[in-house]
XYZ file of C-alpha atoms in Angstrom:
606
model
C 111.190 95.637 125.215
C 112.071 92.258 127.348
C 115.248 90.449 125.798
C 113.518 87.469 126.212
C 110.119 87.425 124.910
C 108.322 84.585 125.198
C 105.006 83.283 123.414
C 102.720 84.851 125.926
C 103.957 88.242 125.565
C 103.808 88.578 121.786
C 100.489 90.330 121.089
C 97.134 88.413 120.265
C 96.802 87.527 116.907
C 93.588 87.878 115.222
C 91.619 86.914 112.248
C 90.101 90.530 111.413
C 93.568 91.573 110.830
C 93.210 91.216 106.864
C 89.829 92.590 106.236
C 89.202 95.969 108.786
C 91.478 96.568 111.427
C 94.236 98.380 110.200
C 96.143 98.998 113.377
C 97.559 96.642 115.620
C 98.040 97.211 119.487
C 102.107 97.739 120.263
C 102.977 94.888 122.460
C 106.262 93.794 124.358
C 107.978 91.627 122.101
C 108.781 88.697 123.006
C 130.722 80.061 96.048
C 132.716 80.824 93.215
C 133.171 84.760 92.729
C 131.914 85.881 89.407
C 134.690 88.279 87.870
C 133.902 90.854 85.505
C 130.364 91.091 85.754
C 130.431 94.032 82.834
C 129.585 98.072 83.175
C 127.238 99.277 84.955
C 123.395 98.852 83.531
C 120.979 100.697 82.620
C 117.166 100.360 82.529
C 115.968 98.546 80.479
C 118.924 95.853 80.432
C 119.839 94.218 77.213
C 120.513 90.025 77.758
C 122.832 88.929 75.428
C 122.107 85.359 73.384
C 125.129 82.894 73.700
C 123.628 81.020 70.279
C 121.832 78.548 70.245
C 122.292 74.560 69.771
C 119.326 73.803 68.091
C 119.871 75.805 65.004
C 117.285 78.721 63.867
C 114.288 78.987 65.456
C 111.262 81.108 64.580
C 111.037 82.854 67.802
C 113.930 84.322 69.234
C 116.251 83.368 72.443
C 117.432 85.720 74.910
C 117.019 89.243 74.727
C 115.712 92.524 76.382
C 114.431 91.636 80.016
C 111.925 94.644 79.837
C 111.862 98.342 81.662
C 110.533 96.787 84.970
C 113.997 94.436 85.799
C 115.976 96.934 86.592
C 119.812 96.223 87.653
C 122.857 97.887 89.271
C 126.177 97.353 89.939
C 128.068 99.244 92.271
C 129.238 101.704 89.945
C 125.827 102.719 88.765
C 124.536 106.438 90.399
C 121.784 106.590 92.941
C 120.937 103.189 93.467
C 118.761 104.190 96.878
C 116.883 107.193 94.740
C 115.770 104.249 92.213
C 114.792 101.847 95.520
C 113.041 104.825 96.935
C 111.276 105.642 93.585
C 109.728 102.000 93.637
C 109.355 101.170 96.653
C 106.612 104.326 97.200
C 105.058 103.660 94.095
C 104.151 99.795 95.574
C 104.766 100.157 99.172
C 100.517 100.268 99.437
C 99.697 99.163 96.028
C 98.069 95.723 97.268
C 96.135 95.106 94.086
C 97.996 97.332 91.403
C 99.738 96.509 88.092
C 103.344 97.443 88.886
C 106.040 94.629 88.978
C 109.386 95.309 89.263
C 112.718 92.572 89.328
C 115.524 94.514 90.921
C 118.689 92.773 90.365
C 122.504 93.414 91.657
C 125.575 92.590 89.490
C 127.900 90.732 91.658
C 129.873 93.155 93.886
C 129.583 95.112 97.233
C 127.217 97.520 97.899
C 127.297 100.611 100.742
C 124.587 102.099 102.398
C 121.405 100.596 100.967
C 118.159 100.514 102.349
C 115.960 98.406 99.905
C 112.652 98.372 100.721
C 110.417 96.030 99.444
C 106.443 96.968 98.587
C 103.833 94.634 96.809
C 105.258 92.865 93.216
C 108.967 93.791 93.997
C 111.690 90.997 93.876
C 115.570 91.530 94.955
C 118.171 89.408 93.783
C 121.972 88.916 93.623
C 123.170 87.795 90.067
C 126.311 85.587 91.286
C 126.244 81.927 91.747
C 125.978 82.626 95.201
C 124.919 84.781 97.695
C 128.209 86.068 99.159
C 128.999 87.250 95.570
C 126.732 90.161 95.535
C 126.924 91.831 99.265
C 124.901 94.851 100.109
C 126.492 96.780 103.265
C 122.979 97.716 104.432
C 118.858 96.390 104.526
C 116.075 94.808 102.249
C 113.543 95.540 104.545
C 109.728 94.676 105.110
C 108.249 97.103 107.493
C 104.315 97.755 108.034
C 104.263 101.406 108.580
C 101.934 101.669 105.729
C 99.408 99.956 107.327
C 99.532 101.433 111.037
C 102.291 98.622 111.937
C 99.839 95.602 111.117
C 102.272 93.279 108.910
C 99.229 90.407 107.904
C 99.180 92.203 104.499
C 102.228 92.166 103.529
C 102.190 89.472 100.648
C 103.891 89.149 97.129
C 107.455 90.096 97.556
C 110.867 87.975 97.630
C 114.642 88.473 98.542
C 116.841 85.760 96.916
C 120.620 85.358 96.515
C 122.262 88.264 98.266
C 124.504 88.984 101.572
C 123.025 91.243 103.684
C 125.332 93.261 106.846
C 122.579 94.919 108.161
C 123.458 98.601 109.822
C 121.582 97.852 113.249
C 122.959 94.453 113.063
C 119.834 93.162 112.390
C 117.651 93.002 108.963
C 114.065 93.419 108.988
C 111.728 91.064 107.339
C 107.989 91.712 108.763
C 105.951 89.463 105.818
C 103.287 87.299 105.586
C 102.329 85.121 103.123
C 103.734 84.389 99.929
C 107.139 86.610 100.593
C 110.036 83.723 100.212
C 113.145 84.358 102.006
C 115.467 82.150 99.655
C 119.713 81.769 99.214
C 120.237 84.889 101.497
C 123.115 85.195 103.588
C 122.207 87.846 107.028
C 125.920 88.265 108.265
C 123.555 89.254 111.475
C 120.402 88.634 112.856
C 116.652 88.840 110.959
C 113.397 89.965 112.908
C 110.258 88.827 111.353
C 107.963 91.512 113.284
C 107.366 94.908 111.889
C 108.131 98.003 113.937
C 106.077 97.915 117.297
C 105.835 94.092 117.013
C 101.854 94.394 115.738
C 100.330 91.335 113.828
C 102.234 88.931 111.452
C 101.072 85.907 109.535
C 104.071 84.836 107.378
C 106.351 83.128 106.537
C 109.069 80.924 104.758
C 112.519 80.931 104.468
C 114.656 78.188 102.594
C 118.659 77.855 101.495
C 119.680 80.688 103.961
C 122.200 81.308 106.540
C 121.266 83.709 109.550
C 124.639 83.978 111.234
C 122.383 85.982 114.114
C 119.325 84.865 116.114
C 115.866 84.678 114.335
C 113.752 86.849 115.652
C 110.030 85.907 114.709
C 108.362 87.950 117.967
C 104.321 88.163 116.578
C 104.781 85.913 113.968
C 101.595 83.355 114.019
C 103.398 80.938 111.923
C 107.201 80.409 109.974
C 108.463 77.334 107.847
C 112.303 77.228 107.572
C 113.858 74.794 104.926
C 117.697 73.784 104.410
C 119.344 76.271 106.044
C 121.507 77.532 109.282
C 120.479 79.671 111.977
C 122.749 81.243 114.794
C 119.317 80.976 117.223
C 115.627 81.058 117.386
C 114.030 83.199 119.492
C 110.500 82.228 120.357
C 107.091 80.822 118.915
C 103.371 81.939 118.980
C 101.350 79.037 117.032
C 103.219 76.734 114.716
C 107.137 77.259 113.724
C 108.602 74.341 111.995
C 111.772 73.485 110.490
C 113.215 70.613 108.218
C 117.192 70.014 107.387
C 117.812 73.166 109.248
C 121.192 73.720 111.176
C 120.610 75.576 114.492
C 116.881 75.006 114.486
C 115.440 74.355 117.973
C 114.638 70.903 119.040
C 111.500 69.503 118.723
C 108.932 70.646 121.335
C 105.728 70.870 120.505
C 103.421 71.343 121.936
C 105.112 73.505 124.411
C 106.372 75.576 122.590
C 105.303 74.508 119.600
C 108.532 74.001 117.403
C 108.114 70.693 115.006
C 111.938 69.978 113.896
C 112.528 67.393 111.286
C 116.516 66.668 110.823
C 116.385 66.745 107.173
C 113.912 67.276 104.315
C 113.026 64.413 102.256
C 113.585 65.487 99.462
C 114.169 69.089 97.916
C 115.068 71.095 94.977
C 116.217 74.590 95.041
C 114.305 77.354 92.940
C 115.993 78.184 89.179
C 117.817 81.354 89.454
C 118.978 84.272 87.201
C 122.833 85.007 87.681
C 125.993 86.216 85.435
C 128.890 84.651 83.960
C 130.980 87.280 82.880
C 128.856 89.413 80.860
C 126.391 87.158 79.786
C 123.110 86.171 82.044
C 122.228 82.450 82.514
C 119.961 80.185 84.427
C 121.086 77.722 87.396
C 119.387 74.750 88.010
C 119.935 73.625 90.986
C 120.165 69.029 91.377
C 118.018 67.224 93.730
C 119.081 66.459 97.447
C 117.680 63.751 99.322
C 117.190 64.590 103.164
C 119.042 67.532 103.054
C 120.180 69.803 105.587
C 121.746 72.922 105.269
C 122.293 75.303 102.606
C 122.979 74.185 99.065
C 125.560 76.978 98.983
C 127.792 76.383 101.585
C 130.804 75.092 99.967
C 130.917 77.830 97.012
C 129.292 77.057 93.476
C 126.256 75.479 94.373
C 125.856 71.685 92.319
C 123.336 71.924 89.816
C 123.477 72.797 86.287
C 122.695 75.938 83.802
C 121.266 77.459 80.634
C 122.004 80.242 78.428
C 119.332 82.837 78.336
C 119.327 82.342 74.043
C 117.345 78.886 75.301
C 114.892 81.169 76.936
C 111.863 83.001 75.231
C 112.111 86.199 77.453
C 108.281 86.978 77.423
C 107.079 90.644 77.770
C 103.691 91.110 79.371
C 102.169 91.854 75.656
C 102.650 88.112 74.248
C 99.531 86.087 74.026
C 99.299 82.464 75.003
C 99.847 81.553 71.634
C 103.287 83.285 71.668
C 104.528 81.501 74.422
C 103.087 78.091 73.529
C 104.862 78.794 70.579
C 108.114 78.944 72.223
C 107.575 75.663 74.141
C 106.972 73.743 71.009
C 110.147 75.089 69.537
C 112.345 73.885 72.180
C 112.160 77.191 74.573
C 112.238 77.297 77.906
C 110.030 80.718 79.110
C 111.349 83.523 81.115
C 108.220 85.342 82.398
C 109.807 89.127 82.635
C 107.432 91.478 85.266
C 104.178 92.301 84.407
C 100.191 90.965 84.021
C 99.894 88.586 80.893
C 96.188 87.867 79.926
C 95.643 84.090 78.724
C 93.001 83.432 76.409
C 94.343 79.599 76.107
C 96.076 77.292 78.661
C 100.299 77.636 78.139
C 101.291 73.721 77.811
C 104.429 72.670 78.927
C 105.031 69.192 77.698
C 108.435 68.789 77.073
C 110.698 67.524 79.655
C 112.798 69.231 81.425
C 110.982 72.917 80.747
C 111.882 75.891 82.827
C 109.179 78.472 83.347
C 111.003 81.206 85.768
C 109.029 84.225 86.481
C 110.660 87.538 87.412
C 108.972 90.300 89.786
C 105.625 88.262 90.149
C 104.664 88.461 86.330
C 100.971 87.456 86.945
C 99.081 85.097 84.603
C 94.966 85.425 83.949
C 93.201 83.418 82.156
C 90.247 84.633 79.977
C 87.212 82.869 78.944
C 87.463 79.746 81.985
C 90.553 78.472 80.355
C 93.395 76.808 82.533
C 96.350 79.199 82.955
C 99.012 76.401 82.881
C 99.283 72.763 82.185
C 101.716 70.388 82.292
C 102.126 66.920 81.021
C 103.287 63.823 82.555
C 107.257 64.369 81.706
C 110.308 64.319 84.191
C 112.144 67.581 85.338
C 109.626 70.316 84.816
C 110.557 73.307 87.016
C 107.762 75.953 87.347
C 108.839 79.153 89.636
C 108.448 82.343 90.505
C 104.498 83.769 88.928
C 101.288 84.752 90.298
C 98.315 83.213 88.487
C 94.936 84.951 89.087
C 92.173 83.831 88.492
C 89.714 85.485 85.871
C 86.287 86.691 86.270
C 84.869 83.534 84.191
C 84.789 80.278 86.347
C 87.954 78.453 85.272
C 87.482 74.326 86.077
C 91.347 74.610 87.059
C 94.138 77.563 87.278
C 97.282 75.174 87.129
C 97.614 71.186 86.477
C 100.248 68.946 87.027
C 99.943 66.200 84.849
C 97.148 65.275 83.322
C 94.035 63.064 84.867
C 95.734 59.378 85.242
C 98.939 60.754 85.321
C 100.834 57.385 86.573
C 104.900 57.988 84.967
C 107.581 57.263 87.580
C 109.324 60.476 88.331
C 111.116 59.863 91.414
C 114.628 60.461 89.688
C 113.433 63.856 88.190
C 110.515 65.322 89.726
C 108.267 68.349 88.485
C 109.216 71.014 90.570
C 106.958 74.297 91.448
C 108.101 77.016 93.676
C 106.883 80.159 94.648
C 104.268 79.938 92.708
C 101.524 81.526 93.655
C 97.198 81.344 92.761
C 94.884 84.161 93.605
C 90.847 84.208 93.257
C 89.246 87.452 93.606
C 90.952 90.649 95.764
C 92.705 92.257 92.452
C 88.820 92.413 90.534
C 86.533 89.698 89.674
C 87.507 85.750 89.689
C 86.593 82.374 90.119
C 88.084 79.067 90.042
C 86.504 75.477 90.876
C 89.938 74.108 92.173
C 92.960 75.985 92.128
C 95.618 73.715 91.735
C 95.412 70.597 91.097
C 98.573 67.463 91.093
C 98.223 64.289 89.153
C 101.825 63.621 88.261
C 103.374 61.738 90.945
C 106.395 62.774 92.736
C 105.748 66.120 92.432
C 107.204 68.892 94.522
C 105.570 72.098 95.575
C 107.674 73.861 97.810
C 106.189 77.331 98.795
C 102.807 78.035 97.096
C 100.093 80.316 98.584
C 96.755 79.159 97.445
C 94.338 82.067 98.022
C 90.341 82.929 97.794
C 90.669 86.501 98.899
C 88.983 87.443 102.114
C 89.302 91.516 101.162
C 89.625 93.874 98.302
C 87.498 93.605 95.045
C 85.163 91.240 93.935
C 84.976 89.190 97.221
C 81.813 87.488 98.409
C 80.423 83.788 99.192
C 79.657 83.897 95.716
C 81.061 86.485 94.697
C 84.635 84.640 94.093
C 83.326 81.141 94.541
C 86.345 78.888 94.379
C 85.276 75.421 96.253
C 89.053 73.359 96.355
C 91.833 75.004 97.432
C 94.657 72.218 96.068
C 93.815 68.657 95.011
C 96.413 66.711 94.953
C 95.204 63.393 92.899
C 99.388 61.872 91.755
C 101.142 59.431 94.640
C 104.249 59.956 96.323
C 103.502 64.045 96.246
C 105.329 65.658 98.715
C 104.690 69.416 99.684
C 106.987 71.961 101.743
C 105.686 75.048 103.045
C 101.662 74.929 101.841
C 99.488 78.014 102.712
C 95.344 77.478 101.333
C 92.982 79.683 102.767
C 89.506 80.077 102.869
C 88.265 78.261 100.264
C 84.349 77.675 100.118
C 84.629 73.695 100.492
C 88.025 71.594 100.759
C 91.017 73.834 101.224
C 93.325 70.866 100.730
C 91.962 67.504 99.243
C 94.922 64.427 98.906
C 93.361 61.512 97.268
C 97.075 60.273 96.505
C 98.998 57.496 97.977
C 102.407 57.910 99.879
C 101.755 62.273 100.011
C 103.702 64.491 102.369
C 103.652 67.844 103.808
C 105.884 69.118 105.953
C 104.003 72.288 107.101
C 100.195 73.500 106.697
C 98.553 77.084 107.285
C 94.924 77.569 106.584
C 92.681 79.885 107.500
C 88.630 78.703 106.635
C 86.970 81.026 104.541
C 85.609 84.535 106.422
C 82.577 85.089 105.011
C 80.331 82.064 105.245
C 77.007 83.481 105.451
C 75.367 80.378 107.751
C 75.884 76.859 109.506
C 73.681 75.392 106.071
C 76.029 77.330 103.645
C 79.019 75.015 104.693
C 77.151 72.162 105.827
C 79.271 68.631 104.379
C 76.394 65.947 104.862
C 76.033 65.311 108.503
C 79.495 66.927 109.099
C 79.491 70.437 110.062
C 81.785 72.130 107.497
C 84.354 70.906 105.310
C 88.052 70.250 106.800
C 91.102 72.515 105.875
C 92.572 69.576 104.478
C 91.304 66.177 104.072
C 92.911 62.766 103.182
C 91.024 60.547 101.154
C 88.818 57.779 102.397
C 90.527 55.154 100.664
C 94.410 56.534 101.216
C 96.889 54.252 103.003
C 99.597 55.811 103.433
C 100.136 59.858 104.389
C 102.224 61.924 106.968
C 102.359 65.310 107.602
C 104.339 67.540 109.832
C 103.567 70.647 111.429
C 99.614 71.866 109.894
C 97.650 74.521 111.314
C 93.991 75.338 110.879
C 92.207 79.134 112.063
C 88.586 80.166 111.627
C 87.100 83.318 111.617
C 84.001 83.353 110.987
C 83.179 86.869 110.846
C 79.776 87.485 108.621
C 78.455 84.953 111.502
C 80.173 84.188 114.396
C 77.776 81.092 115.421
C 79.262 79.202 112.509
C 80.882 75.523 114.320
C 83.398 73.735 112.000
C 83.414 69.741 113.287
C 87.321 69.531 112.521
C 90.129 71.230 110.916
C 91.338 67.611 109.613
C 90.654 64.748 108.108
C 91.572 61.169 107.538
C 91.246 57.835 107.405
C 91.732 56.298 110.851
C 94.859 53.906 110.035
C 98.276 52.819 110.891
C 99.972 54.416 107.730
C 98.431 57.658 107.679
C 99.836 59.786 110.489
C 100.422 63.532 111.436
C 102.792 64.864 113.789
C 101.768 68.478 115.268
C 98.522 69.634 114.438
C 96.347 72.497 115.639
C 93.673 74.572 115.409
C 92.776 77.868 116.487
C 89.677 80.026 116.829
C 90.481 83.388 116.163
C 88.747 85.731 118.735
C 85.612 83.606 118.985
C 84.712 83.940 115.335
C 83.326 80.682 115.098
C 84.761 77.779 116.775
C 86.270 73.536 116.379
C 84.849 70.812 117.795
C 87.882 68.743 117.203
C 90.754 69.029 115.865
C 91.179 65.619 113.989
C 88.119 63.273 112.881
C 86.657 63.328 116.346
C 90.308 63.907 118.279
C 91.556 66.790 120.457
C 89.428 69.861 122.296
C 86.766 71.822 121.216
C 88.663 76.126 121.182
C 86.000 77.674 123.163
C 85.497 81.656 124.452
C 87.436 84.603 122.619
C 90.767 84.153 123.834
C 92.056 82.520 120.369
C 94.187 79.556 122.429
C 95.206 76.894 119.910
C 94.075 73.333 120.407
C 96.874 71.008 120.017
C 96.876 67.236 119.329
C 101.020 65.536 119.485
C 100.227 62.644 117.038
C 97.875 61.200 115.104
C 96.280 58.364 115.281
């Protein structure tokens, strides 16, 4: 392969890649040390409570974490048999049950390969990453679908040192496969082996001592973190607060670089002290840049798992609504909980941490999750799918008229993930949905699913992607796709997002079907009418219009045409002549024309 690829020479993305074309065409590619972390454990792991300040409660703290979090230390026998076990049990299970948490005691590990199929987390358990270092790979690889890496969603790596054996670690993921508190004493490539198709990706809180290799990849988000080098782009790779990022470029080639984030919030984590397991909670930073980490114990604060209800996959919603009213936070250990009422989180300050994508479904059109207008809620880490009964909403943030002042302490969700339809039957009006203000979502995939089961127009209707309804919102990393109306609707004042991918939904079955008045379909994401004030960094809109191909969308955007609502770095793309834009903004930039899937570009707007 060249040593300098270059856009051009990565291979042509396309939008069948998810739904019937299983191959892909090779192409040139372009701090504080824990000590005594206990014995070695087995599975299932026992969590010790610390006690408990609030007295007796009627539902216990802390506890067993379940068979499917498994966790070593570098004592414990055939650690690469166990990541071999799982990882062919879920390397092709897409839709399946399994979810597995696989967790390191602080220490250093030799000659690991960990590789990572659907529902599987990794994590170090020290305070931070250089604590728990694995002499080898957690690796994301596409062999099991002839090298084509666009499927390769719901998996993490969090909190560990990596020296990878090549020199380089593999990550080849797509969407809704976060890349958090890692340290790659080397470089990372973000193309599976033979550099076929990749839609992915974020990474946040990292440090890449190498070059970043993203070769195929359509589309990356990098947050807080420090790179040795940056290889090349294809569509849309933006960064904010990262060290070693490139400068800003785009169009040509499209790199959007923003010095700092605005504001940001690491994710809650799972880590030791001594013997006993606890949560961090990472503080607020205001336009960071960087890693969190980089100066050993990362600032934040922490809780004893005895203030946790460590939820097994069994416990109705009454259980864990229980647990919230007495004062519990909710640890969410691996596996499918079925909701037959909405889990209410109204007490300030409430952790919900998920481990190994435990996956929430609601039953009977209830709302999986809601939360109330109170400071400090931090939501991470869980799938929510959507049942086969039309639910009005899968997650709220805040109720309607929200209006509280949460600037100081903002709700917080991350990695938290919505699905409608692919795993079986489901349908959702609007997916998620923001009222409280200040709000930060930072990494969500919102998803109607183009393949699997129970996928159709109808089929799993789901009409708004995210509505986002509370002022001063701001959003990192946001991937909606192919909702039936509005992927993204922002009726709020003051919102941000610093990076967009979209993809309109597939399977439209005719021009009428998405007709939006006189406009000809409805934008990826739209800014209200009456907004003032909105900016947004970085957003990228595809169609693929494959049931009919003669489909035109107007725009992939938009917004009021004013002074205080501006975006910086938009595009749209039409992938393979599947349907094409008009414009890319309102009436703004070229019409995509032909089959040769060439973005359309506009700098700034207005």
């Amino acid at each position: 392969m060249p040593s300098s690829p270059t856009p051009s020479s990565a291979p042509e993305p396309s939008g069948v890649r998810r739904r019937s074309l299983l191959g892909a065409t090779a192409a040139a590619p372009v701090l504080a040390s824990l000590a005594g972390a206990g014995p070695a454990a087995a599975s299932p792991v026992t969590a010790s409570a610390v006690g408990s300040p609030d007295g007796p409660r009627a539902l216990p703290g802390g506890g067993d974490l379940g068979p499917n979090v498994i966790v070593f230390d570098p004592s414990t026998a055939n650690i690469q048999g166990r990541l071999d076990e799982i990882f062919k049990q879920q390397e092709s299970a897409q839709f399946g049950t399994g979810r597995y948490a696989l967790l390191f005691k602080p220490g250093t590990y030799h000659g690991l390969n960990a590789q990572l199929g659907f529902y599987t987390s990794v994590a170090g358990l020290g305070l931070s990453p250089d604590d728990t270092t694995i002499n080898g790979d957690v690796t994301v690889d596409a062999g099991w679908f002839d090298g084509n890496a666009t499927q390769n969603f719901w998996r993490s790596a969090e909190n560990l040192a990596l020296v990878p054996v090549s020199g380089t670690n593999r990550w080849a993921v797509s969407q809704a496969a976060p890349f958090r508190r890692m340290h790659v004493r080397g470089g990372l490539n973000l193309a599976p082996d033979g550099y076929g198709w990749a839609s992915g990706g974020y990474i946040a809180d990292s440090r890449i001592d190498g070059t970043v290799g993203p070769y195929s990849q359509q589309q990356w988000y990098t947050r807080d973190s420090s790179v040795g080098g940056w290889l090349n782009a294809v569509w849309n790779m933006v960064f904010s607060g990262v060290e070693g990022a490139p400068a800003q470029s785009f169009p040509e080639p499209p790199y959007t670089t923003l010095e700092t984030t605005p504001v940001s919030r690491e994710k809650p984590f799972l880590y030791l002290d001594g013997d006993e397991y606890r949560v961090f909670l990472p503080e607020k930073r205001t336009d960071a840049r960087g890693v969190s980490w980089g100066n050993g114990t990362p600032r934040g604060t922490s809780l004893p798992l005895s203030q946790f209800y460590v939820a097994k996959p069994g416990d109705p919603a009454a259980t864990l609504n229980q647990a919230l009213e007495e004062g519990l936070h909710l640890l969410l250990t691996p596996g499918i909980y079925h909701l037959d009422r909405t889990v209410e989180v109204n007490r300030a300050g409430t952790v919900v941490l998920g481990l190994g994508y435990a996956t929430l479904i609601p039953e009977g059109g209830v709302t999986a999750v809601k939360v109330a207008d109170v400071d400090g809620v931090r939501l991470a880490g869980f799938l929510v799918d959507a049942g086969p009964v039309n639910s009005p909403t899968l997650l709220e943030i805040g109720p309607e008229g929200a209006s509280a002042d949460h600037s100081a302490n903002p709700v917080t969700v991350q990695d938290v993930f919505v699905r409608i339809g692919g795993a079986g039957p489901g349908k959702a009006t609007t997916s998620l949905v923001v009222n409280s203000r200040h709000t930060i979502v930072d990494h969500t995939w919102v998803w109607r699913a183009d393949h699997g089961d129970g996928v159709g127009w109808e089929t799993n209707r789901a009409d708004y992607g995210v509505v986002v309804n509370g002022d001063d919102v701001l959003m990192t990393g946001l991937f909606v796709e192919h909702f039936n109306k509005y992927d993204v609707q922002w009726n709020g004042e003051r919102g941000r997002t610093v990076f967009f991918q979209n993809e309109k939904a597939y399977d439209a079955p005719d021009q009428a079907a998405i007709q939006n008045g006189s406009v000809k379909g409805y934008a990826a994401y739209k800014v209200g009418d009456d907004v003032t004030e909105h900016e947004g960094w970085g957003l990228g809109s595809y169609c693929y219009y494959n049931v009919n191909p003669s489909i035109v969308q107007h725009h992939g955007f938009a917004a009021p045409n004013r002074s205080g609502v501006r975006f910086h770095g938009l595009l749209v793309v039409s992938l393979g002549g599947n349907g094409q834009y008009e414009c890319v903004i309102n009436d703004t930039g070229s019409p995509t024309s032909g089959t040769d899937t060439v973005p359309s570009k506009v700098v700034q707007y207005p």
